[in-house]
Amino acid sequence: MQVICPKFYFCMMALKKRRSDCPISTALDVFGDKWTLLIIRDMMFKGKRYYGEFLNGEEKIATNILADRLMSLEQAEIIHKNVDPSHGAKFIYKLSPKGIDLLPMLVEVILWSAKYDRKTAADALFVEQALKDKDKLLKDIRNGLQR
Amino acid sequence: MQVICPKFYFCMMALKKRRSDCPISTALDVFGDKWTLLIIRDMMFKGKRYYGEFLNGEEKIATNILADRLMSLEQAEIIHKNVDPSHGAKFIYKLSPKGIDLLPMLVEVILWSAKYDRKTAADALFVEQALKDKDKLLKDIRNGLQR
DNA sequence: TAATTTACTTGTATTTTGCAAGTAAATATA
DNA sequence: TATATTTACTTGCAAAATACAAGTAAATTA
C-alpha cells in the first residue's frame, strides 16, 4: 500500500472496510497473508528484533513487503517499534501483549503441521511438551518473552 | 492458478517449492490467504457443504477464487469432494480429519479476536465455554462434525 | 572525514485477486 | 418432451499485491 501521508494512515485504516465482523474474518484481515505470521514467528520463537534479522530469515521476504507488514503490525498494535537505546541507527521491534497472545494459535499451527506434514521441521521436543502439558509450555514461552 | 491438465496438477503442486520446512511457513503455504480459512470456517461452524453456500457467505468471495481455493483444499486433503447422492448436479464438500484438526487453531483465532477486537461478532457463549473448558468444547464440536 | 550499516523507498515486471459475463451438465417445470 | 432453472464452474480483463533490483538518507564506525 502507498501511504501518502503517514499522519492519516490510521484514518485510512479505519476507513478500510472489514469484510465482516466475524472474529476469524477480522483476524485474517490483519494476518491473513503469507508473510505476517512469519514475522511474528521470528519474534516469538527466534528472538528476532531487528529489520535486518527479519530480512535474512530463511524464507527471504522482500524488503518492501517486510516494511509494509511491520507498519501494518504496528498499526494493529501487535508489535511496537522503538529506537535501540544502545545503537541509535537501529529500531527494535517487539511483540505487544496483543502480539504475545497470538502464541496459542501459533502453537496449534505447529501441532497441526507436525501431525500432517511429513517433512516438517517442527521441533520434536517442542511438540512433545505441547502435547504433554500445553499450559506449561505456553507459560514458559511467555516468561521468556516478557524480559 | 491456471490448471492446464488436471491430471498433472498434483505433480505441479509437488514441484511448487515450499518456502521452507518450518511448520508455520508450510501451513501458511496452504491457508495463508484471506479466503481459505473462511471456507473452512463455513464448513466447521456453519455446516455449509455446497459451492453456492460458500459463494453466498457474508464476505462475498468471488466465484473464481472460491473454485481455486476449493481445488487447493482438496489437493491438500483438507476437504473431500463428492457428488451429492440425493441430487446429482450438486457436489458436497466436507472436511477430512486433517481439516477437522484445524479446529483448535480456529478456536484460538476466535478467542484472540474476542479479546482484542471490540466489534467482534464472536459468540459470547462460545467464548465463555472455550475459556471454561476448552477440551469439552472441542470434543462437542468434533462430535457434531463426524456424522 | 569517508566508508559502512541500517532501514527503508522507488520503479518495474510478474502474479494474484476481483468482478462481470459466459457455459455445460443435471434437474425441475410446463 | 421441450424449456427454464439450478449448480458449479470457466474465461477475460482490470486492479491490486507481490517480487526483485536499485537507490537513498540518517546514524554509526573506522
Coordinates of C-alpha atoms (C1' of nucleotides) in Angstrom, one line a residue:
Chain A
M1 CA 0.0 0.0 0.0
Q2 CA 1.2 3.5 -0.8
V3 CA 1.0 5.7 2.2
I4 CA 0.8 9.3 1.0
C5 CA 0.7 10.9 4.5
P6 CA 1.6 8.8 7.5
K7 CA -0.4 11.0 9.8
F8 CA -3.6 9.9 8.1
Y9 CA -2.6 6.3 7.9
F10 CA -4.7 5.4 10.9
C11 CA -7.7 7.2 9.3
M12 CA -7.2 5.3 6.1
M13 CA -7.1 2.0 8.0
A14 CA -10.2 2.9 9.9
L15 CA -12.0 3.5 6.5
K16 CA -10.6 0.3 5.0
K17 CA -13.7 -1.8 5.4
R18 CA -13.5 -5.1 7.3
R19 CA -15.2 -7.8 5.3
S20 CA -17.4 -8.7 8.1
D21 CA -17.5 -8.7 11.9
C22 CA -16.7 -12.5 12.1
P23 CA -13.8 -13.0 14.5
I24 CA -12.0 -15.2 12.0
S25 CA -12.5 -12.8 9.2
T26 CA -11.3 -9.8 11.1
A27 CA -8.2 -11.7 12.3
L28 CA -7.5 -12.6 8.6
D29 CA -7.8 -9.0 7.6
V30 CA -4.8 -8.5 9.9
F31 CA -2.6 -11.6 9.4
G32 CA -4.2 -13.5 6.5
D33 CA -1.3 -13.5 4.2
K34 CA 1.9 -15.5 3.5
W35 CA 4.3 -13.2 5.5
T36 CA 2.8 -11.5 8.6
L37 CA 2.8 -14.6 10.8
L38 CA 6.3 -15.4 9.8
I39 CA 7.5 -12.1 11.2
I40 CA 5.5 -12.8 14.4
R41 CA 7.1 -16.3 14.5
D42 CA 10.5 -14.8 14.2
M43 CA 9.8 -12.5 17.2
M44 CA 8.1 -15.2 19.2
F45 CA 10.3 -18.2 18.7
K46 CA 13.6 -17.0 17.3
G47 CA 14.1 -13.8 19.4
K48 CA 14.5 -11.6 16.4
R49 CA 14.1 -7.9 16.9
Y50 CA 15.7 -6.0 14.0
Y51 CA 14.7 -5.3 10.5
G52 CA 17.8 -6.9 9.1
E53 CA 17.1 -10.1 11.1
F54 CA 13.7 -10.4 9.6
L55 CA 15.0 -9.7 6.2
N56 CA 17.5 -12.6 6.5
G57 CA 15.0 -15.2 7.6
E58 CA 15.2 -18.4 5.6
E59 CA 12.0 -17.6 3.6
K60 CA 13.6 -14.5 2.1
I61 CA 10.9 -11.9 2.5
A62 CA 11.2 -8.9 0.1
T63 CA 12.3 -5.7 1.8
N64 CA 9.2 -3.7 0.7
I65 CA 6.9 -6.4 1.9
L66 CA 8.7 -6.5 5.2
A67 CA 8.4 -2.7 5.6
D68 CA 4.7 -2.9 4.7
R69 CA 4.0 -5.7 7.2
L70 CA 5.9 -4.1 10.0
M71 CA 3.9 -1.0 9.5
S72 CA 0.6 -2.8 9.5
L73 CA 1.6 -4.9 12.5
E74 CA 2.5 -1.7 14.4
Q75 CA -0.8 -0.2 13.3
A76 CA -2.7 -3.2 14.6
E77 CA -0.7 -2.8 17.8
I78 CA 0.6 -6.3 17.6
I79 CA 4.2 -5.0 17.7
H80 CA 5.8 -1.9 19.0
K81 CA 8.8 -0.1 17.3
N82 CA 11.4 1.8 19.3
V83 CA 14.9 3.2 18.8
D84 CA 17.5 0.8 20.0
P85 CA 18.9 2.6 23.1
S86 CA 22.4 1.2 22.5
H87 CA 22.5 1.9 18.8
G88 CA 20.6 4.9 17.5
A89 CA 20.5 3.8 13.9
K90 CA 18.6 0.7 14.7
F91 CA 15.0 0.1 15.6
I92 CA 13.9 -2.6 17.9
Y93 CA 10.6 -4.3 17.1
K94 CA 8.9 -6.3 19.9
L95 CA 5.7 -8.0 20.4
S96 CA 3.0 -6.2 22.4
P97 CA 0.7 -8.2 24.8
K98 CA -1.7 -8.5 21.9
G99 CA 1.0 -10.0 19.8
I100 CA 2.2 -12.3 22.5
D101 CA -1.4 -13.6 22.8
L102 CA -1.1 -15.0 19.3
L103 CA 1.1 -17.7 20.8
P104 CA -1.6 -20.3 21.5
M105 CA -2.8 -20.0 17.9
L106 CA 0.7 -20.4 16.5
V107 CA 1.3 -23.4 18.8
E108 CA -1.8 -25.0 17.3
V109 CA -0.5 -24.3 13.8
I110 CA 2.8 -26.0 14.7
L111 CA 1.0 -29.0 16.1
W112 CA -1.2 -29.3 13.0
S113 CA 1.8 -29.3 10.7
A114 CA 3.7 -31.7 12.9
K115 CA 0.8 -34.1 12.6
Y116 CA 0.2 -33.9 8.9
D117 CA 3.3 -32.5 7.2
R118 CA 5.8 -35.4 6.8
K119 CA 8.7 -33.0 6.1
T120 CA 8.0 -30.5 8.8
A121 CA 10.9 -29.1 10.7
A122 CA 8.8 -28.8 13.9
D123 CA 11.0 -29.4 16.9
A124 CA 10.2 -32.8 18.3
L125 CA 10.7 -31.9 21.9
F126 CA 8.5 -28.8 21.5
V127 CA 5.7 -30.9 20.0
E128 CA 6.1 -33.5 22.8
Q129 CA 5.9 -30.8 25.5
A130 CA 2.9 -29.2 23.8
L131 CA 1.1 -32.5 23.7
K132 CA 2.0 -33.4 27.3
D133 CA 1.4 -30.1 29.1
K134 CA 0.4 -27.3 26.8
D135 CA -0.3 -24.8 29.5
K136 CA 3.1 -25.2 31.0
L137 CA 4.8 -24.7 27.6
L138 CA 2.7 -21.6 26.9
K139 CA 3.6 -20.2 30.2
D140 CA 7.3 -20.9 29.8
I141 CA 7.4 -19.3 26.4
R142 CA 5.5 -16.3 27.7
N143 CA 8.0 -15.9 30.5
G144 CA 10.9 -15.9 28.0
L145 CA 9.1 -13.2 26.0
Q146 CA 8.5 -10.8 28.9
R147 CA 12.0 -9.8 29.8
Chain B
M1 CA -3.6 -20.7 -10.9
Q2 CA -4.3 -21.9 -14.4
V3 CA -4.5 -25.7 -14.4
I4 CA -3.8 -26.8 -18.0
C5 CA -4.1 -30.5 -17.3
P6 CA -5.8 -31.6 -14.1
K7 CA -4.0 -35.0 -14.2
F8 CA -0.7 -33.3 -13.7
Y9 CA -1.9 -30.9 -11.0
F10 CA -0.5 -33.0 -8.2
C11 CA 2.8 -33.1 -10.0
M12 CA 2.8 -29.3 -10.4
M13 CA 2.0 -28.9 -6.7
A14 CA 4.8 -31.2 -5.8
L15 CA 7.2 -29.1 -7.8
K16 CA 5.9 -25.8 -6.3
K17 CA 8.6 -25.1 -3.8
R18 CA 7.7 -24.7 -0.2
R19 CA 9.4 -21.6 1.2
S20 CA 11.0 -23.6 4.0
D21 CA 10.3 -26.6 6.1
C22 CA 9.1 -24.5 9.1
P23 CA 5.8 -25.8 10.3
I24 CA 4.3 -22.4 10.3
S25 CA 5.6 -21.5 6.9
T26 CA 4.3 -24.7 5.3
A27 CA 0.9 -24.2 6.9
L28 CA 0.8 -20.7 5.5
D29 CA 1.7 -22.1 2.1
V30 CA -1.7 -23.9 2.3
F31 CA -4.0 -21.5 4.1
G32 CA -2.1 -18.2 4.4
D33 CA -4.5 -16.0 2.5
K34 CA -7.6 -14.0 3.1
W35 CA -10.2 -16.7 2.0
T36 CA -9.1 -20.3 2.6
L37 CA -9.8 -20.3 6.4
L38 CA -13.2 -18.6 5.8
I39 CA -14.3 -21.6 3.7
I40 CA -13.1 -23.9 6.4
R41 CA -14.9 -21.8 9.0
D42 CA -18.1 -22.1 7.0
M43 CA -17.8 -25.9 6.9
M44 CA -16.7 -26.1 10.6
F45 CA -19.1 -23.8 12.3
K46 CA -21.9 -23.1 9.9
G47 CA -22.5 -26.5 8.4
K48 CA -22.0 -25.4 4.8
R49 CA -21.4 -28.0 2.2
Y50 CA -22.3 -26.7 -1.2
Y51 CA -20.5 -24.3 -3.6
G52 CA -23.4 -22.0 -3.6
E53 CA -23.5 -21.8 0.2
F54 CA -19.8 -20.7 0.3
L55 CA -20.5 -18.2 -2.5
N56 CA -23.2 -16.6 -0.6
G57 CA -21.3 -16.1 2.7
E58 CA -21.4 -12.6 4.1
E59 CA -17.8 -11.8 2.9
K60 CA -18.8 -12.4 -0.7
I61 CA -16.0 -14.4 -2.1
A62 CA -15.5 -14.2 -5.9
T63 CA -16.5 -17.4 -7.7
N64 CA -13.1 -17.9 -9.4
I65 CA -11.3 -17.5 -6.1
L66 CA -13.8 -20.0 -4.4
A67 CA -13.2 -22.5 -7.2
D68 CA -9.4 -22.1 -6.9
R69 CA -9.4 -22.5 -3.1
L70 CA -11.7 -25.5 -3.1
M71 CA -9.4 -27.1 -5.5
S72 CA -6.3 -26.4 -3.4
L73 CA -8.0 -27.5 -0.2
E74 CA -8.9 -30.8 -1.9
Q75 CA -5.4 -31.1 -3.2
A76 CA -4.1 -30.6 0.4
E77 CA -6.6 -33.2 1.5
I78 CA -8.2 -30.8 3.9
I79 CA -11.6 -31.3 2.3
H80 CA -13.2 -34.0 0.2
K81 CA -15.5 -33.5 -2.8
N82 CA -18.3 -35.9 -3.6
V83 CA -21.4 -36.0 -5.8
D84 CA -24.5 -35.3 -3.7
P85 CA -26.3 -38.7 -3.6
S86 CA -29.7 -37.0 -3.4
H87 CA -29.0 -34.5 -6.2
G88 CA -26.6 -35.4 -9.0
A89 CA -26.0 -31.9 -10.1
K90 CA -24.5 -30.9 -6.7
F91 CA -21.2 -31.6 -5.1
I92 CA -20.8 -32.0 -1.4
Y93 CA -17.7 -30.6 0.2
K94 CA -16.8 -31.9 3.6
L95 CA -13.8 -31.6 6.0
S96 CA -11.4 -34.5 6.2
P97 CA -9.9 -35.5 9.5
K98 CA -7.0 -33.2 8.6
G99 CA -9.4 -30.4 8.0
I100 CA -11.3 -31.1 11.3
D101 CA -7.9 -30.9 13.1
L102 CA -7.7 -27.2 12.2
L103 CA -10.4 -26.7 14.8
P104 CA -8.1 -25.9 17.8
M105 CA -6.3 -23.3 15.8
L106 CA -9.5 -21.7 14.7
V107 CA -10.8 -21.6 18.2
E108 CA -7.6 -19.8 19.3
V109 CA -8.2 -17.3 16.5
I110 CA -11.7 -16.7 17.7
L111 CA -10.5 -16.2 21.3
W112 CA -7.8 -13.8 20.2
S113 CA -10.3 -11.7 18.2
A114 CA -12.8 -11.9 21.1
K115 CA -10.2 -10.4 23.4
Y116 CA -8.9 -7.6 21.2
D117 CA -11.5 -6.8 18.6
R118 CA -14.0 -4.5 20.2
K119 CA -16.5 -5.1 17.4
T120 CA -16.1 -8.8 17.0
A121 CA -19.2 -10.9 16.4
A122 CA -17.7 -13.8 18.4
D123 CA -20.5 -15.7 20.1
A124 CA -20.2 -14.8 23.9
L125 CA -21.4 -18.3 25.0
F126 CA -18.9 -19.9 22.7
V127 CA -16.1 -17.8 24.1
E128 CA -17.2 -18.5 27.7
Q129 CA -17.2 -22.2 27.1
A130 CA -13.9 -22.1 25.4
L131 CA -12.4 -20.3 28.4
K132 CA -14.0 -22.5 30.9
D133 CA -13.5 -26.0 29.4
K134 CA -11.8 -25.9 26.0
D135 CA -11.4 -29.6 25.7
K136 CA -15.1 -30.2 26.2
L137 CA -16.0 -27.6 23.6
L138 CA -13.6 -29.0 21.1
K139 CA -14.9 -32.5 21.7
D140 CA -18.5 -31.3 21.3
I141 CA -17.8 -29.6 18.0
R142 CA -15.9 -32.6 16.7
N143 CA -18.9 -34.8 17.5
G144 CA -21.1 -32.6 15.6
L145 CA -18.8 -32.7 12.6
Q146 CA -18.4 -36.5 12.5
R147 CA -21.7 -37.7 11.2
Chain C
dT1 C1' 36.0 12.6 7.0
dA2 C1' 34.9 8.6 4.4
dA3 C1' 33.0 4.2 4.5
dT4 C1' 29.6 1.2 6.3
dT5 C1' 25.4 -0.2 8.4
dT6 C1' 20.5 0.1 8.9
dA7 C1' 16.1 0.8 7.5
dC8 C1' 13.9 1.8 4.4
dT9 C1' 11.7 3.9 -0.7
dT10 C1' 11.1 3.7 -5.6
dG11 C1' 10.4 1.6 -10.1
dT12 C1' 9.0 -2.1 -12.8
dA13 C1' 7.7 -6.8 -14.0
dT14 C1' 5.0 -10.6 -12.6
dT15 C1' 1.4 -12.8 -10.1
dT16 C1' -2.9 -12.8 -7.7
dT17 C1' -7.3 -11.0 -7.0
dG18 C1' -11.9 -9.1 -8.0
dC19 C1' -15.6 -8.5 -11.0
dA20 C1' -18.7 -9.5 -14.8
dA21 C1' -20.1 -12.5 -18.1
dG22 C1' -20.5 -16.9 -20.2
dT23 C1' -21.0 -22.1 -20.3
dA24 C1' -22.2 -27.0 -19.7
dA25 C1' -24.5 -30.6 -17.3
dA26 C1' -28.2 -32.0 -14.4
dT27 C1' -32.6 -31.1 -12.6
dA28 C1' -37.2 -29.1 -12.3
dT29 C1' -41.2 -27.3 -14.7
dA30 C1' -44.8 -26.7 -18.3
Chain D
dT1 C1' -40.9 -33.8 -24.3
dA2 C1' -39.3 -29.1 -24.6
dT3 C1' -38.0 -25.2 -21.9
dA4 C1' -36.4 -23.0 -17.9
dT5 C1' -33.6 -23.1 -14.0
dT6 C1' -30.1 -24.5 -10.9
dT7 C1' -25.4 -25.6 -10.0
dA8 C1' -20.7 -25.4 -10.4
dC9 C1' -17.9 -23.8 -12.5
dT10 C1' -14.5 -21.1 -16.7
dT11 C1' -13.0 -17.1 -19.1
dG12 C1' -11.5 -12.3 -19.9
dC13 C1' -10.0 -8.2 -18.2
dA14 C1' -8.9 -4.5 -14.9
dA15 C1' -6.9 -3.6 -10.5
dA16 C1' -4.2 -4.7 -6.7
dA17 C1' -0.5 -7.2 -4.4
dT18 C1' 4.0 -9.2 -4.7
dA19 C1' 8.8 -9.9 -6.0
dC20 C1' 13.1 -8.2 -7.4
dA21 C1' 16.6 -4.8 -8.2
dA22 C1' 18.3 -0.5 -7.3
dG23 C1' 18.6 3.7 -4.9
dT24 C1' 18.6 6.8 -0.6
dA25 C1' 19.1 9.1 4.0
dA26 C1' 20.4 9.0 8.7
dA27 C1' 23.3 7.2 12.1
dT28 C1' 27.5 4.9 13.3
dT29 C1' 32.1 3.1 12.7
dA30 C1' 36.8 3.3 11.1

